[in-house]
PDB file of C-alpha atoms and ligand atoms in Angstrom:
ATOM      1  CA  MET P  63      98.133   6.891 -60.537  1.00 46.00           C
ATOM      2  CA  ALA P  64      94.382   7.810 -61.300  1.00 50.00           C
ATOM      3  CA  ASN P  65      92.945   4.772 -60.771  1.00 56.00           C
ATOM      4  CA  TYR P  66      95.005   4.140 -57.602  1.00 55.00           C
ATOM      5  CA  TRP P  67      93.279   7.379 -56.705  1.00 52.00           C
ATOM      6  CA  ARG P  68      89.569   6.014 -57.808  1.00 57.00           C
ATOM      7  CA  ILE P  69      90.166   2.706 -56.059  1.00 52.00           C
ATOM      8  CA  TYR P  70      91.318   4.667 -52.718  1.00 51.00           C
ATOM      9  CA  VAL P  71      87.814   6.928 -52.538  1.00 48.00           C
ATOM     10  CA  LEU P  72      85.342   3.879 -53.820  1.00 49.00           C
ATOM     11  CA  VAL P  73      87.544   1.815 -50.876  1.00 49.00           C
ATOM     12  CA  PHE P  74      87.499   4.604 -48.607  1.00 45.00           C
ATOM     13  CA  SER P  75      83.114   5.283 -49.455  1.00 48.00           C
ATOM     14  CA  LEU P  76      82.502   1.649 -48.610  1.00 46.00           C
ATOM     15  CA  PHE P  77      84.191   1.911 -45.256  1.00 41.00           C
ATOM     16  CA  ILE P  78      82.438   4.966 -44.491  1.00 40.00           C
ATOM     17  CA  ALA P  79      78.765   3.358 -46.100  1.00 43.00           C
ATOM     18  CA  VAL P  80      79.446   0.268 -43.910  1.00 41.00           C
ATOM     19  CA  PHE P  81      80.218   1.870 -40.872  1.00 36.00           C
ATOM     20  CA  CYS P  82      77.544   4.149 -41.030  1.00 36.00           C
ATOM     21  CA  ALA P  83      74.976   1.677 -41.593  1.00 40.00           C
ATOM     22  CA  SER P  84      75.554  -0.613 -39.072  1.00 37.00           C
ATOM     23  CA  ASP P  85      75.847   2.565 -36.523  1.00 33.00           C
ATOM     24  CA  PHE P  86      72.235   3.410 -37.627  1.00 32.00           C
ATOM     25  CA  PHE P  87      71.500  -0.526 -36.837  1.00 34.00           C
ATOM     26  CA  THR P  88      72.797  -0.319 -33.439  1.00 30.00           C
ATOM     27  CA  ILE P  89      71.037   2.608 -32.734  1.00 27.00           C
ATOM     28  CA  ARG P  90      67.435   1.158 -33.602  1.00 31.00           C
ATOM     29  CA  GLN P  91      68.646  -2.013 -32.132  1.00 31.00           C
ATOM     30  CA  SER P  92      68.870   0.216 -28.846  1.00 29.00           C
ATOM     31  CA  ILE P  93      65.936   2.012 -28.908  1.00 28.00           C
ATOM     32  CA  SER P  94      63.531  -1.342 -29.781  1.00 33.00           C
ATOM     33  CA  SER P  95      65.323  -3.581 -27.345  1.00 34.00           C
ATOM     34  CA  LYS P  96      66.574  -1.784 -24.363  1.00 41.00           C
ATOM     35  CA  PRO P  97      64.490  -0.473 -21.416  1.00 46.00           C
ATOM     36  CA  SER P  98      63.769   3.000 -21.797  1.00 59.00           C
ATOM     37  CA  LYS P  99      65.784   5.382 -19.370  1.00 67.00           C
ATOM     38  CA  PRO P 100      63.426   5.915 -15.980  1.00 71.00           C
ATOM     39  CA  PHE P 101      61.984   9.553 -16.453  1.00 79.00           C
ATOM     40  CA  VAL P 102      61.278  11.981 -13.645  1.00 85.00           C
ATOM     41  CA  HIS P 103      59.408  15.311 -14.771  1.00 93.00           C
ATOM     42  CA  VAL P 104      57.382  17.901 -12.969  1.00 96.00           C
ATOM     43  CA  GLN P 105      55.196  19.655 -15.023  1.00 96.00           C
ATOM     44  CA  ARG P 106      52.654  22.812 -13.871  1.00 97.00           C
ATOM     45  CA  PHE P 107      49.595  23.864 -15.455  1.00 98.00           C
ATOM     46  CA  PHE P 108      48.289  27.057 -14.673  1.00 98.00           C
ATOM     47  CA  GLY P 109      51.872  28.397 -13.063  1.00 96.00           C
ATOM     48  CA  GLY P 110      52.063  32.279 -12.022  1.00 93.00           C
ATOM     49  CA  THR P 111      47.691  32.095 -10.665  1.00 96.00           C
ATOM     50  CA  ASN P 112      46.223  30.381  -7.697  1.00 96.00           C
ATOM     51  CA  GLN P 113      44.971  27.457  -9.432  1.00 98.00           C
ATOM     52  CA  GLU P 114      48.216  25.926 -10.199  1.00 98.00           C
ATOM     53  CA  VAL P 115      48.319  22.155 -10.523  1.00 98.00           C
ATOM     54  CA  ALA P 116      51.284  20.279 -10.401  1.00 98.00           C
ATOM     55  CA  VAL P 117      52.204  17.024 -11.982  1.00 98.00           C
ATOM     56  CA  HIS P 118      54.463  14.773 -11.002  1.00 98.00           C
ATOM     57  CA  ILE P 119      55.171  12.199 -14.129  1.00 97.00           C
ATOM     58  CA  ILE P 120      57.750   9.421 -12.428  1.00 97.00           C
ATOM     59  CA  SER P 121      58.466   6.356 -15.284  1.00 96.00           C
ATOM     60  CA  GLY P 122      60.711   2.921 -14.295  1.00 96.00           C
ATOM     61  CA  GLU P 123      62.999   1.616 -17.035  1.00 95.00           C
ATOM     62  CA  GLU P 124      60.704  -1.290 -17.555  1.00 96.00           C
ATOM     63  CA  LYS P 125      57.647  -0.358 -19.031  1.00 96.00           C
ATOM     64  CA  GLY P 126      54.710  -1.101 -16.963  1.00 97.00           C
ATOM     65  CA  PRO P 127      50.631   0.181 -16.031  1.00 98.00           C
ATOM     66  CA  ALA P 128      50.076   3.678 -15.379  1.00 98.00           C
ATOM     67  CA  LEU P 129      48.794   4.713 -12.058  1.00 98.00           C
ATOM     68  CA  LEU P 130      46.956   8.011 -12.028  1.00 98.00           C
ATOM     69  CA  ILE P 131      46.772   9.340  -8.374  1.00 98.00           C
ATOM     70  CA  PHE P 132      44.602  13.004  -7.650  1.00 98.00           C
ATOM     71  CA  ALA P 133      43.752  14.239  -4.197  1.00 98.00           C
ATOM     72  CA  GLY P 134      43.157  17.304  -2.303  1.00 98.00           C
ATOM     73  CA  ILE P 135      40.376  17.461  -4.718  1.00 98.00           C
ATOM     74  CA  HIS P 136      39.170  18.563  -2.121  1.00 98.00           C
ATOM     75  CA  GLY P 137      40.963  21.104   0.588  1.00 97.00           C
ATOM     76  CA  ASP P 138      39.618  19.908   4.171  1.00 97.00           C
ATOM     77  CA  GLU P 139      41.119  16.439   3.637  1.00 98.00           C
ATOM     78  CA  ALA P 140      44.833  16.625   4.233  1.00 97.00           C
ATOM     79  CA  GLY P 141      45.364  13.291   5.050  1.00 98.00           C
ATOM     80  CA  GLY P 142      45.098  12.994   0.876  1.00 98.00           C
ATOM     81  CA  TYR P 143      47.103  15.235  -0.987  1.00 98.00           C
ATOM     82  CA  LEU P 144      50.027  15.007   1.986  1.00 98.00           C
ATOM     83  CA  THR P 145      49.607  11.250   0.755  1.00 98.00           C
ATOM     84  CA  ALA P 146      49.781  12.066  -2.890  1.00 98.00           C
ATOM     85  CA  GLU P 147      52.805  14.358  -2.336  1.00 96.00           C
ATOM     86  CA  ARG P 148      55.146  11.172  -0.526  1.00 97.00           C
ATOM     87  CA  TYR P 149      55.072   9.645  -4.045  1.00 97.00           C
ATOM     88  CA  ALA P 150      55.841  12.957  -5.702  1.00 95.00           C
ATOM     89  CA  ASP P 151      59.506  11.605  -5.635  1.00 88.00           C
ATOM     90  CA  VAL P 152      59.677   7.784  -5.537  1.00 95.00           C
ATOM     91  CA  LYS P 153      62.133   6.259  -7.387  1.00 95.00           C
ATOM     92  CA  ILE P 154      60.133   3.747  -9.990  1.00 97.00           C
ATOM     93  CA  LYS P 155      61.804   0.541 -11.256  1.00 97.00           C
ATOM     94  CA  LYS P 156      58.732  -0.792 -13.271  1.00 97.00           C
ATOM     95  CA  GLY P 157      55.949   1.002 -14.449  1.00 98.00           C
ATOM     96  CA  THR P 158      54.156   5.316 -14.218  1.00 97.00           C
ATOM     97  CA  LEU P 159      52.974   7.118 -11.280  1.00 98.00           C
ATOM     98  CA  ILE P 160      51.323  10.255 -12.653  1.00 98.00           C
ATOM     99  CA  VAL P 161      50.446  11.801  -8.940  1.00 98.00           C
ATOM    100  CA  VAL P 162      49.080  15.570  -9.078  1.00 98.00           C
ATOM    101  CA  PRO P 163      48.766  16.355  -5.132  1.00 98.00           C
ATOM    102  CA  ARG P 164      46.825  19.194  -4.483  1.00 98.00           C
ATOM    103  CA  LEU P 165      43.745  19.170  -7.476  1.00 98.00           C
ATOM    104  CA  ASN P 166      41.714  22.174  -6.144  1.00 98.00           C
ATOM    105  CA  LEU P 167      44.622  24.460  -4.614  1.00 98.00           C
ATOM    106  CA  PRO P 168      42.207  27.138  -3.310  1.00 98.00           C
ATOM    107  CA  ALA P 169      40.671  24.850  -1.851  1.00 98.00           C
ATOM    108  CA  VAL P 170      43.586  23.240  -0.351  1.00 98.00           C
ATOM    109  CA  VAL P 171      45.259  26.445   0.447  1.00 97.00           C
ATOM    110  CA  LYS P 172      41.495  27.670   2.065  1.00 97.00           C
ATOM    111  CA  GLY P 173      41.722  24.046   4.008  1.00 97.00           C
ATOM    112  CA  LYS P 174      37.958  23.509   3.067  1.00 97.00           C
ATOM    113  CA  ARG P 175      36.331  21.101   0.945  1.00 97.00           C
ATOM    114  CA  GLN P 176      35.212  23.843  -1.552  1.00 96.00           C
ATOM    115  CA  GLY P 177      37.888  26.082  -3.948  1.00 96.00           C
ATOM    116  CA  LEU P 178      36.369  29.084  -6.193  1.00 96.00           C
ATOM    117  CA  GLY P 179      33.642  27.010  -7.637  1.00 88.00           C
ATOM    118  CA  GLY P 180      31.790  24.629  -5.424  1.00 93.00           C
ATOM    119  CA  ASP P 181      32.781  21.237  -5.228  1.00 97.00           C
ATOM    120  CA  MET P 182      34.858  20.689  -8.092  1.00 97.00           C
ATOM    121  CA  ASN P 183      34.281  16.561  -7.865  1.00 97.00           C
ATOM    122  CA  ARG P 184      30.753  17.653  -9.071  1.00 97.00           C
ATOM    123  CA  LEU P 185      31.844  18.967 -12.067  1.00 96.00           C
ATOM    124  CA  PHE P 186      33.037  15.316 -13.681  1.00 97.00           C
ATOM    125  CA  HIS P 187      29.928  15.356 -15.892  1.00 96.00           C
ATOM    126  CA  LEU P 188      30.062  18.961 -17.694  1.00 95.00           C
ATOM    127  CA  PRO P 189      31.307  18.732 -21.534  1.00 93.00           C
ATOM    128  CA  GLU P 190      34.876  19.812 -21.911  1.00 92.00           C
ATOM    129  CA  ASN P 191      35.834  23.453 -22.958  1.00 89.00           C
ATOM    130  CA  HIS P 192      32.279  24.261 -20.919  1.00 84.00           C
ATOM    131  CA  ASN P 193      34.179  27.306 -18.781  1.00 85.00           C
ATOM    132  CA  THR P 194      30.622  27.199 -16.509  1.00 89.00           C
ATOM    133  CA  SER P 195      32.889  27.283 -13.549  1.00 94.00           C
ATOM    134  CA  PRO P 196      36.085  29.346 -12.108  1.00 96.00           C
ATOM    135  CA  ASP P 197      37.408  25.504 -11.662  1.00 97.00           C
ATOM    136  CA  SER P 198      36.994  24.369 -15.657  1.00 96.00           C
ATOM    137  CA  LYS P 199      40.064  24.516 -16.992  1.00 97.00           C
ATOM    138  CA  VAL P 200      41.294  22.232 -14.027  1.00 98.00           C
ATOM    139  CA  VAL P 201      38.256  19.513 -14.703  1.00 98.00           C
ATOM    140  CA  ASP P 202      39.247  19.769 -18.309  1.00 97.00           C
ATOM    141  CA  LEU P 203      43.494  19.400 -17.562  1.00 98.00           C
ATOM    142  CA  ALA P 204      42.505  16.957 -14.642  1.00 98.00           C
ATOM    143  CA  LYS P 205      40.068  15.190 -17.696  1.00 98.00           C
ATOM    144  CA  THR P 206      43.301  14.763 -20.191  1.00 98.00           C
ATOM    145  CA  LEU P 207      45.770  13.385 -17.528  1.00 98.00           C
ATOM    146  CA  ILE P 208      42.944  10.673 -17.183  1.00 98.00           C
ATOM    147  CA  LYS P 209      43.073   9.651 -20.855  1.00 97.00           C
ATOM    148  CA  ARG P 210      46.624   8.664 -20.174  1.00 95.00           C
ATOM    149  CA  ALA P 211      46.720   6.588 -17.546  1.00 98.00           C
ATOM    150  CA  ASP P 212      45.026   2.603 -17.111  1.00 98.00           C
ATOM    151  CA  TYR P 213      44.256   2.702 -13.197  1.00 98.00           C
ATOM    152  CA  VAL P 214      43.048   6.822 -11.827  1.00 98.00           C
ATOM    153  CA  LEU P 215      42.492   6.888  -8.062  1.00 98.00           C
ATOM    154  CA  ASN P 216      41.087  10.128  -5.706  1.00 98.00           C
ATOM    155  CA  LEU P 217      41.966  10.383  -2.322  1.00 98.00           C
ATOM    156  CA  HIS P 218      39.897  11.466   0.028  1.00 98.00           C
ATOM    157  CA  GLN P 219      39.445  11.924   3.947  1.00 98.00           C
ATOM    158  CA  GLY P 220      35.865  10.784   5.022  1.00 97.00           C
ATOM    159  CA  SER P 221      33.778  10.993   8.145  1.00 96.00           C
ATOM    160  CA  GLY P 222      33.348   7.677  10.113  1.00 98.00           C
ATOM    161  CA  PHE P 223      33.507   4.228   9.048  1.00 98.00           C
ATOM    162  CA  TYR P 224      32.124   2.453   6.049  1.00 98.00           C
ATOM    163  CA  SER P 225      30.114  -0.034   6.865  1.00 97.00           C
ATOM    164  CA  PRO P 226      27.330  -1.869   4.033  1.00 96.00           C
ATOM    165  CA  THR P 227      25.309  -2.641   7.184  1.00 97.00           C
ATOM    166  CA  TRP P 228      24.486   0.014  10.395  1.00 98.00           C
ATOM    167  CA  ILE P 229      26.388  -0.874  13.233  1.00 98.00           C
ATOM    168  CA  SER P 230      25.951   2.864  14.813  1.00 98.00           C
ATOM    169  CA  PRO P 231      26.114   6.309  14.548  1.00 98.00           C
ATOM    170  CA  LYS P 232      29.684   6.180  13.535  1.00 98.00           C
ATOM    171  CA  ARG P 233      30.059   3.061  11.606  1.00 98.00           C
ATOM    172  CA  ASN P 234      27.150   2.494   8.384  1.00 97.00           C
ATOM    173  CA  PRO P 235      26.444   2.240   5.060  1.00 95.00           C
ATOM    174  CA  SER P 236      26.120   7.061   4.959  1.00 94.00           C
ATOM    175  CA  ARG P 237      29.968   7.207   6.173  1.00 97.00           C
ATOM    176  CA  TRP P 238      32.896   7.148   3.999  1.00 97.00           C
ATOM    177  CA  GLY P 239      36.194   6.421   6.418  1.00 98.00           C
ATOM    178  CA  GLN P 240      38.067   3.635   5.491  1.00 98.00           C
ATOM    179  CA  CYS P 241      36.801   2.071   2.201  1.00 98.00           C
ATOM    180  CA  ASN P 242      37.730   1.941  -1.510  1.00 98.00           C
ATOM    181  CA  VAL P 243      34.910   3.217  -3.322  1.00 98.00           C
ATOM    182  CA  ILE P 244      33.749   2.235  -6.665  1.00 98.00           C
ATOM    183  CA  ASP P 245      30.680   2.867  -8.905  1.00 97.00           C
ATOM    184  CA  ALA P 246      29.809   0.350  -9.719  1.00 97.00           C
ATOM    185  CA  LEU P 247      30.427  -4.356  -9.583  1.00 97.00           C
ATOM    186  CA  ILE P 248      31.789  -4.795 -12.674  1.00 97.00           C
ATOM    187  CA  PHE P 249      30.872  -2.463 -16.024  1.00 97.00           C
ATOM    188  CA  ASP P 250      30.764  -3.832 -19.543  1.00 96.00           C
ATOM    189  CA  LEU P 251      32.936  -2.311 -21.664  1.00 96.00           C
ATOM    190  CA  PRO P 252      31.733  -1.769 -25.431  1.00 94.00           C
ATOM    191  CA  ASN P 253      33.901  -4.258 -27.156  1.00 94.00           C
ATOM    192  CA  GLY P 254      32.346  -6.796 -24.888  1.00 96.00           C
ATOM    193  CA  ASP P 255      35.005  -7.280 -22.220  1.00 96.00           C
ATOM    194  CA  LYS P 256      34.042  -7.057 -18.234  1.00 97.00           C
ATOM    195  CA  LEU P 257      35.640  -4.634 -16.091  1.00 97.00           C
ATOM    196  CA  GLU P 258      35.872  -6.025 -13.100  1.00 98.00           C
ATOM    197  CA  LEU P 259      35.989  -3.594 -10.625  1.00 98.00           C
ATOM    198  CA  ALA P 260      34.292  -4.824  -7.466  1.00 98.00           C
ATOM    199  CA  SER P 261      37.112  -7.877  -7.560  1.00 98.00           C
ATOM    200  CA  PHE P 262      39.690  -5.649  -7.999  1.00 98.00           C
ATOM    201  CA  ALA P 263      38.813  -2.840  -4.987  1.00 98.00           C
ATOM    202  CA  GLU P 264      38.321  -6.606  -2.852  1.00 98.00           C
ATOM    203  CA  LYS P 265      42.291  -7.514  -3.576  1.00 98.00           C
ATOM    204  CA  ILE P 266      43.115  -4.205  -2.714  1.00 98.00           C
ATOM    205  CA  ALA P 267      41.572  -3.848   0.484  1.00 98.00           C
ATOM    206  CA  TYR P 268      42.805  -7.741   0.968  1.00 98.00           C
ATOM    207  CA  ARG P 269      46.098  -6.139   0.860  1.00 98.00           C
ATOM    208  CA  SER P 270      46.315  -2.922   2.591  1.00 98.00           C
ATOM    209  CA  ASN P 271      44.273  -4.878   5.633  1.00 98.00           C
ATOM    210  CA  SER P 272      46.701  -7.781   5.817  1.00 98.00           C
ATOM    211  CA  LYS P 273      49.000  -4.916   6.736  1.00 98.00           C
ATOM    212  CA  ILE P 274      46.863  -3.056   9.106  1.00 98.00           C
ATOM    213  CA  ARG P 275      46.833  -4.207  13.007  1.00 96.00           C
ATOM    214  CA  ASP P 276      44.074  -2.371  13.881  1.00 97.00           C
ATOM    215  CA  LYS P 277      40.408  -3.955  12.744  1.00 97.00           C
ATOM    216  CA  LYS P 278      38.525  -1.591  13.499  1.00 97.00           C
ATOM    217  CA  PHE P 279      40.432   0.309  10.529  1.00 98.00           C
ATOM    218  CA  HIS P 280      40.320  -2.053   7.996  1.00 98.00           C
ATOM    219  CA  PHE P 281      38.870  -1.309   4.430  1.00 98.00           C
ATOM    220  CA  GLN P 282      35.551  -2.380   3.177  1.00 98.00           C
ATOM    221  CA  VAL P 283      34.537  -1.711  -1.021  1.00 98.00           C
ATOM    222  CA  ASN P 284      32.088   0.721  -0.962  1.00 98.00           C
ATOM    223  CA  ASN P 285      29.967   0.291  -4.250  1.00 97.00           C
ATOM    224  CA  THR P 286      27.501   3.774  -4.529  1.00 96.00           C
ATOM    225  CA  ASN P 287      26.068   2.308  -7.577  1.00 96.00           C
ATOM    226  CA  THR P 288      25.936   4.888  -8.710  1.00 95.00           C
ATOM    227  CA  ALA P 289      24.483   4.486 -11.895  1.00 93.00           C
ATOM    228  CA  SER P 290      21.444   2.427 -10.791  1.00 94.00           C
ATOM    229  CA  ASN P 291      18.073   4.784 -10.117  1.00 94.00           C
ATOM    230  CA  THR P 292      18.455   2.694  -6.254  1.00 92.00           C
ATOM    231  CA  SER P 293      21.331   4.424  -5.270  1.00 92.00           C
ATOM    232  CA  LEU P 294      21.699   5.942  -2.377  1.00 89.00           C
ATOM    233  CA  HIS P 295      24.351   8.417  -4.051  1.00 92.00           C
ATOM    234  CA  LYS P 296      23.286   9.160  -7.577  1.00 94.00           C
ATOM    235  CA  GLU P 297      25.517  13.088  -6.769  1.00 94.00           C
ATOM    236  CA  GLN P 298      28.481  10.778  -7.272  1.00 95.00           C
ATOM    237  CA  ARG P 299      27.450  10.968 -11.467  1.00 95.00           C
ATOM    238  CA  ARG P 300      29.676  14.125 -11.383  1.00 96.00           C
ATOM    239  CA  SER P 301      32.650  13.034 -10.063  1.00 97.00           C
ATOM    240  CA  LEU P 302      36.140  12.780 -11.225  1.00 98.00           C
ATOM    241  CA  THR P 303      36.091   8.471 -10.676  1.00 98.00           C
ATOM    242  CA  TYR P 304      32.885   7.971 -12.484  1.00 98.00           C
ATOM    243  CA  TYR P 305      33.916   9.849 -15.558  1.00 98.00           C
ATOM    244  CA  ALA P 306      36.678   7.384 -15.118  1.00 98.00           C
ATOM    245  CA  LEU P 307      35.093   4.478 -15.207  1.00 98.00           C
ATOM    246  CA  TYR P 308      31.784   5.499 -17.574  1.00 97.00           C
ATOM    247  CA  LYS P 309      33.828   7.867 -20.333  1.00 97.00           C
ATOM    248  CA  GLN P 310      37.214   6.112 -20.486  1.00 97.00           C
ATOM    249  CA  HIS P 311      36.661   3.431 -19.183  1.00 97.00           C
ATOM    250  CA  LYS P 312      39.152   3.172 -16.422  1.00 98.00           C
ATOM    251  CA  HIS P 313      39.824   1.090 -12.570  1.00 98.00           C
ATOM    252  CA  ALA P 314      38.430   4.365 -10.922  1.00 98.00           C
ATOM    253  CA  LEU P 315      38.578   4.488  -7.082  1.00 98.00           C
ATOM    254  CA  ALA P 316      38.629   6.469  -4.435  1.00 98.00           C
ATOM    255  CA  PHE P 317      40.658   5.686  -1.191  1.00 98.00           C
ATOM    256  CA  GLU P 318      38.890   7.308   1.559  1.00 98.00           C
ATOM    257  CA  ALA P 319      40.698   7.247   5.006  1.00 98.00           C
ATOM    258  CA  THR P 320      38.704   7.741   8.169  1.00 98.00           C
ATOM    259  CA  LYS P 321      38.745  11.809   9.605  1.00 98.00           C
ATOM    260  CA  ASN P 322      38.368   9.624  12.873  1.00 98.00           C
ATOM    261  CA  CYS P 323      42.163   8.869  13.407  1.00 98.00           C
ATOM    262  CA  THR P 324      45.132  11.606  13.814  1.00 97.00           C
ATOM    263  CA  LEU P 325      46.758  12.681  10.317  1.00 98.00           C
ATOM    264  CA  PRO P 326      49.621  10.493  10.739  1.00 98.00           C
ATOM    265  CA  GLN P 327      47.347   7.631  11.030  1.00 98.00           C
ATOM    266  CA  ALA P 328      45.427   8.794   7.968  1.00 98.00           C
ATOM    267  CA  ILE P 329      48.640   8.630   6.334  1.00 98.00           C
ATOM    268  CA  ALA P 330      50.101   5.260   6.738  1.00 98.00           C
ATOM    269  CA  PHE P 331      46.106   4.495   5.788  1.00 98.00           C
ATOM    270  CA  LEU P 332      46.526   5.792   2.430  1.00 98.00           C
ATOM    271  CA  THR P 333      50.296   4.778   1.958  1.00 98.00           C
ATOM    272  CA  ILE P 334      49.069   1.230   2.787  1.00 98.00           C
ATOM    273  CA  ALA P 335      46.690   1.211   0.053  1.00 98.00           C
ATOM    274  CA  ILE P 336      48.481   3.513  -2.354  1.00 98.00           C
ATOM    275  CA  ASN P 337      51.369   0.171  -1.482  1.00 98.00           C
ATOM    276  CA  SER P 338      48.949  -1.783  -1.871  1.00 98.00           C
ATOM    277  CA  ILE P 339      47.305  -0.721  -5.743  1.00 98.00           C
ATOM    278  CA  MET P 340      50.901  -0.296  -7.183  1.00 98.00           C
ATOM    279  CA  GLU P 341      51.586  -4.001  -6.375  1.00 98.00           C
ATOM    280  CA  GLU P 342      48.695  -5.106  -7.223  1.00 98.00           C
ATOM    281  CA  VAL P 343      49.005  -3.697 -10.764  1.00 98.00           C
ATOM    282  CA  GLY P 344      52.731  -4.812 -10.646  1.00 98.00           C
ATOM    283  CA  ILE P 345      54.613  -1.214 -10.597  1.00 98.00           C
ATOM    284  CA  GLN P 346      57.306  -1.662  -8.825  1.00 97.00           C
ATOM    285  CA  SER P 347      59.549   1.041  -6.729  1.00 96.00           C
ATOM    286  CA  GLU P 348      62.759   0.952  -5.218  1.00 94.00           C
ATOM    287  CA  ASN P 349      61.979   2.949  -2.004  1.00 91.00           C
ATOM    288  CA  LEU P 350      57.763   3.082  -1.658  1.00 95.00           C
ATOM    289  CA  PRO P 351      57.384   5.734   1.236  1.00 97.00           C
ATOM    290  CA  ALA P 352      57.179   4.250   5.083  1.00 97.00           C
ATOM    291  CA  THR P 353      53.487   2.820   6.617  1.00 98.00           C
ATOM    292  CA  ASP P 354      54.294   4.253  10.532  1.00 97.00           C
ATOM    293  CA  PRO P 355      52.409   6.773  11.980  1.00 97.00           C
ATOM    294  CA  LEU P 356      55.604   7.562  13.769  1.00 97.00           C
ATOM    295  CA  THR P 357      57.721   7.709  11.510  1.00 97.00           C
ATOM    296  CA  ILE P 358      54.856   9.785   9.375  1.00 97.00           C
ATOM    297  CA  ARG P 359      54.768  11.993  12.546  1.00 97.00           C
ATOM    298  CA  LYS P 360      58.463  13.209  12.319  1.00 97.00           C
ATOM    299  CA  GLU P 361      57.421  13.398   8.967  1.00 95.00           C
ATOM    300  CA  LEU P 362      55.365  16.320   9.100  1.00 96.00           C
ATOM    301  CA  ARG P 363      57.304  17.577  12.430  1.00 95.00           C
ATOM    302  CA  GLU P 364      60.440  18.058  10.043  1.00 93.00           C
ATOM    303  CA  LYS P 365      58.146  19.694   7.557  1.00 89.00           C
ATOM    304  CA  LYS P 366      56.190  22.032  10.038  1.00 80.00           C
ATOM    305  CA  LEU P 367      52.556  20.764   9.384  1.00 79.00           C
ATOM    306  CA  GLU P 368      52.681  19.015  12.364  1.00 66.00           C
ATOM    307  CA  MET P 369      53.036  19.893  15.431  1.00 50.00           C
TER     308      MET P 369
HETATM  309 ZN1   ZN D  36      36.766  14.402  -0.573  1.00 76.17          ZN
END
């Protein structure tokens, strides 16, 4: 009788062991081969202060590149932050979006270029934990987010229309509207590879312009050639995109919509540009925001942001 009991315990133990092992194997397999779950998360930094920064992280089921979109670094460029927040709840199938619609909340609330500490886009050359400006902690947060991204965008609105040659007071090399800004044509990476920023920006401009009927609003690539001694824009050495390229070696661009159009038009142009970069890098979504100004005007009216 005692022997039967021992055999029963042995068989039962073996059954449990095999069951557990197979279950563990299944779990391991599911981690390694199944795609990850889509992920939507909003993280709020400096909550309860006037410098709160909401960071929306949206990941798809399929792995892919991460695009980080900043807006609202200048509070008087509503086209930028109103465009960025349209991406805060898109459904991503492949890749990741990290969206920061209002990086400089005090500036956005005031509707001014500057918030608490001067121009926030001139603080990125300072070392982390420098604390020389009331904006330092927000700049440090932006730098941390940049480290997590493959591609970095900063959305702006500028006056007039950028043109590589002088055409008129409104359309010339010192204007900023309707351009993809890069800090260098090509950036030499420490491993000997080249980051081909100009051809990347050109491809995005080409995709964008194929969706913009009126040629006067076509995007051009504006290389500020920031590190060069002959650069017209040495001040950009303190900017977010320059930091992202030179310190973090990311594909970094600024998209500038013109201020010489209606707000729904500016949002339409920046939306077209973001959809284009997503297409270019292979981030797939189920529901990209609409790009026609009439729908955008309706959205703004519903939110009571435009009459
Ligand atoms: Zn700006």
